[in-house]
Each structure stands twice: as structure tokens, then as C-alpha cells.
XYZ file of C-alpha atoms in Angstrom:
192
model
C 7.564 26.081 7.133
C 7.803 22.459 6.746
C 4.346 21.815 7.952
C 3.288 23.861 5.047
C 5.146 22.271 2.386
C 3.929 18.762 3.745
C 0.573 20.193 2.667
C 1.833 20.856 -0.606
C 2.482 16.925 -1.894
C -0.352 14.552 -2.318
C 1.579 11.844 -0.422
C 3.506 14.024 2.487
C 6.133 12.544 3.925
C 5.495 10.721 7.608
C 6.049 12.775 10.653
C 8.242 11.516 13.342
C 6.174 9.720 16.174
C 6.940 11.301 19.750
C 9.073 9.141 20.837
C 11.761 9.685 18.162
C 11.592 13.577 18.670
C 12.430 13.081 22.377
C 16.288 13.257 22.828
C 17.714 10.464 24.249
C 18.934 12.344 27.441
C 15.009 12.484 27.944
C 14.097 8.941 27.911
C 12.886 7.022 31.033
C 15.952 4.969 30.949
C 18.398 7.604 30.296
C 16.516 9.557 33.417
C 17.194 6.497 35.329
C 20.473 5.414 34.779
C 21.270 9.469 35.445
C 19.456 9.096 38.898
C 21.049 5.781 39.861
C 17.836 3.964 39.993
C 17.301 1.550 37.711
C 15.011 -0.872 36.976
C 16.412 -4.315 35.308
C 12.505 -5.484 34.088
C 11.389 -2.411 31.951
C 14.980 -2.108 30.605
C 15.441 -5.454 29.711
C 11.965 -5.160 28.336
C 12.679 -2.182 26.285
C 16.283 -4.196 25.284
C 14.463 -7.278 23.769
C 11.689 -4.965 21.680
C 14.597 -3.112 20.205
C 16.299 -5.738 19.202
C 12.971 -7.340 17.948
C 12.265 -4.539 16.202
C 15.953 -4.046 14.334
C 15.858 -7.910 14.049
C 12.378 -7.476 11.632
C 13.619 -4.181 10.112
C 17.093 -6.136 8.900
C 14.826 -9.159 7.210
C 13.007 -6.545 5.696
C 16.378 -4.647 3.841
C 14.826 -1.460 6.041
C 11.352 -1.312 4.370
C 8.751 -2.702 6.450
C 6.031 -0.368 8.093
C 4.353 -0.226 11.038
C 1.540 -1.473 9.494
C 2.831 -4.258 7.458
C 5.209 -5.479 11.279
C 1.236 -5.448 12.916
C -0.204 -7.344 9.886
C 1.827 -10.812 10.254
C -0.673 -11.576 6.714
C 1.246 -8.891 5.021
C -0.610 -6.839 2.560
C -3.584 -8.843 2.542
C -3.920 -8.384 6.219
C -3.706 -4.887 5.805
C -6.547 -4.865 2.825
C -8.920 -7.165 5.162
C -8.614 -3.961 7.741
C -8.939 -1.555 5.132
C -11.007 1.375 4.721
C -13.568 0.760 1.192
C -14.659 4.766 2.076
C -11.332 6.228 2.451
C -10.236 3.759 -0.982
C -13.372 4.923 -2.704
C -12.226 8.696 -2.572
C -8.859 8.198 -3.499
C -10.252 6.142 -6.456
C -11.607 9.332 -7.964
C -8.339 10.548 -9.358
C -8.247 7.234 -11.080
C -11.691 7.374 -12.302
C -10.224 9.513 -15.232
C -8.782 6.683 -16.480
C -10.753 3.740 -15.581
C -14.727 2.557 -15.008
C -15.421 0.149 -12.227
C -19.058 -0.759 -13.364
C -20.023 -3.660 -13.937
C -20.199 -4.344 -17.357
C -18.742 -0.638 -17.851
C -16.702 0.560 -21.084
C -13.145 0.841 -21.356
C -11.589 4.221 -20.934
C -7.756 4.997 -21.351
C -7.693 2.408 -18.899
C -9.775 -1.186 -18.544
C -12.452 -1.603 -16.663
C -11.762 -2.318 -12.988
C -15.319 -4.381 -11.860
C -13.808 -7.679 -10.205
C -9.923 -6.816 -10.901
C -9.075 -8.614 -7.481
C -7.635 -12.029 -8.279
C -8.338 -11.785 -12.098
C -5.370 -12.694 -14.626
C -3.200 -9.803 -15.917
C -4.151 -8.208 -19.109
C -7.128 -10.350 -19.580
C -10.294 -7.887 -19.272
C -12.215 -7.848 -22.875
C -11.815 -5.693 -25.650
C -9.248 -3.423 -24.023
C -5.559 -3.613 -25.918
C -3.392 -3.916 -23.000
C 0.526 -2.746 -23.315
C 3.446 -5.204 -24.726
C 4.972 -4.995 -21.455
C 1.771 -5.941 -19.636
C 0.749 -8.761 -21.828
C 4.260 -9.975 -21.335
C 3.792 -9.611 -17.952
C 0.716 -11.960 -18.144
C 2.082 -14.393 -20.404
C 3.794 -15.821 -17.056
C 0.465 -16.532 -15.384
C 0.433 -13.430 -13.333
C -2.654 -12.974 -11.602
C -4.089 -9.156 -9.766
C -3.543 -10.701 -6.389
C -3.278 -8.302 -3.401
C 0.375 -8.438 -3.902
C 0.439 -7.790 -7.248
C -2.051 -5.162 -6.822
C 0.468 -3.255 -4.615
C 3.589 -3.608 -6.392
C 1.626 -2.237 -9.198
C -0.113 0.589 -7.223
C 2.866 1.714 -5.553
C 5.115 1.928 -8.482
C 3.231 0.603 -11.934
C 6.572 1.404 -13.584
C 8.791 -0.995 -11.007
C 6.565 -3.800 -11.310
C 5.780 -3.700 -15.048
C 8.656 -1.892 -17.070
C 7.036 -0.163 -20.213
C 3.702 -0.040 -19.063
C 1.545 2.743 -20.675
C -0.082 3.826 -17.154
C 1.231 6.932 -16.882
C 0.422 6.742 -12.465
C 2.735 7.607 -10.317
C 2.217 5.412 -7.623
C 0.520 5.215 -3.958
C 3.551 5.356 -1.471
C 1.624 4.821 1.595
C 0.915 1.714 2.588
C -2.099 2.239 4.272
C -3.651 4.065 1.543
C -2.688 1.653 -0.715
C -4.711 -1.448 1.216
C -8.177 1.053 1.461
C -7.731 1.585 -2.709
C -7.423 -2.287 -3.197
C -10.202 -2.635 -0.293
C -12.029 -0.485 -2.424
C -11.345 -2.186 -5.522
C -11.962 -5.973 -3.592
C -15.782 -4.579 -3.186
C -16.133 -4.060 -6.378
C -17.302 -7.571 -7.586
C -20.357 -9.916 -7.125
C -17.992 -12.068 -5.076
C -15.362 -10.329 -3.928
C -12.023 -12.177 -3.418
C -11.062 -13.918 -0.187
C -9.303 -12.632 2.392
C -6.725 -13.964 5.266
């Protein structure tokens, strides 16, 4: 049942990863210490990663992913590995909205052609929101971390926006959209 309604959101929730679904009766050093055999390396081992790992989850307030603890550039790191492809598909249910040509029109949206590192609210002939021109008036550029603020929550980032998106939760999917969006320009922006 709950593999079926993960099929039913757009963005399904992660899974657990194996090791988290194990009890912890069932792990090598629970087995061990049960037996009387221990080993001080591997447990000490495992000791210092956990606290590594709870260390980098506290600096965080709880919200880093796997992804963002193996890309020490943060999001940029993760758009430098991203998928364009994957991006480019995902992109379509934007494409209602927005034009990526270069040179294209305005839709209900601007026009997305070289959007990586361009100042907010400043694409041509498109009347951009109060909120987002407020937003720019501060200097605020589309950098990759702007870029996913905005794509994960539009609403968080720029309060009274008039895109109507949801967001991209995932951070993963997030990098491959901007990777995607990155590509589109004569000279794409720099990366890490």
C-alpha cells in the first residue's frame, strides 16, 4: 500500500536505505557484543562516523542530504555533477510557463536562455512581480544558490511572487534542472 501511494506524488517521499530498516539487534556490532567477540577497530570506526555524521547533521539544523554532506561545494558541486538529460525532462512541466530560446518570447513566465548568474528581474520586456523586483533591488543575482532557494520553494525565497510553482524538494533533481538551465547559454556559467 505505501509503495503505491509513493507512486501517486510527483516528488515521493525517500525510502529508508537498508541499513536503517535493519533492527539494531541485527547489526554487526550488536551481533558481536551478543557473542562476546568484539572488535575495538571497526567499532571505534563505526563510533567516530556516527559522531561525524550527527556532528554535520547538528551544523546543518537537521537538513543536509546525502548529497549536499558528499558535495563539500554545496549546491554548486552538486549542479557540476548534474544530469542536463534528466533536468531537460523535468523542464517540460515548466515549459508551460517559460521559453529557454535564445532570443525566445516571454510567456507567463520570462525567458530562461542564460538565467544562470544573471541579475534578478532583469530579462527584457517581461514585467516581473513587486516582490521580485524588490527582491532585485538588493543586487540579487540567479546564482546556483539562489536558483535553489527559488526552485525548491519560489514562495520561501521571494514572498509575493506571482509563480504559482510549487517547488522541487529533491535535491538532486533540483541540481539536473539548474544543470539543465546552466547549458542553456552561449557561455554557460562557471562551475566549482
Amino acid at each position: 500500500m505505501i509503495a503505491y501511494l509513493r507512486t501517486l506524488s510527483g516528488d515521493p517521499a525517500p525510502l529508508p536505505s537498508a541499513e536503517a530498516a535493519v533492527p539494531e539487534a541485527a547489526t554487526p556490532e550488536a551481533v558481536e557484543q551478543a557473542s562476546g567477540e568484539t572488535s575495538p577497530e571497526p567499532a571505534a570506526e563505526t563510533a567516530t562516523a556516527t559522531a561525524e555524521a550527527t556532528d554535520t547533521t547538528e551544523a546543518t539544523g537537521g537538513t543536509e542530504t546525502a548529497a549536499e554532506g558528499a558535495a563539500a561545494g554545496g549546491f554548486a558541486a552538486l549542479v557540476a555533477s548534474g544530469d542536463v538529460a534528466a533536468g531537460e525532462k523535468d523542464f517540460r512541466k515548466c515549459a508551460a510557463c517559460h521559453t529557454v530560446e535564445e532570443g525566445g518570447a516571454n510567456k507567463v513566465g520570462p525567458n530562461l536562455w542564460n538565467v544562470v548568474n544573471r541579475p534578478v528581474a532583469a530579462h527584457e520586456d517581461y514585467k516581473y512581480s513587486p516582490a521580485l523586483q524588490e527582491f532585485a533591488a538588493g543586487g540579487a543575482v540567479w546564482d546556483y544558490d539562489n536558483l535553489s532557494a527559488f526552485l525548491q520553494k519560489p514562495k520561501d525565497l521571494v514572498k509575493g511572487t506571482k509563480m504559482s510553482f510549487a517547488g522541487i524538494r529533491d535535491d538532486e533533481d533540483r541540481a539536473n534542472m539548474v544543470a539543465y538551465l546552466r547549458s542553456l547559454a552561449s557561455e554557460p556559467a562557471p562551475l566549482p
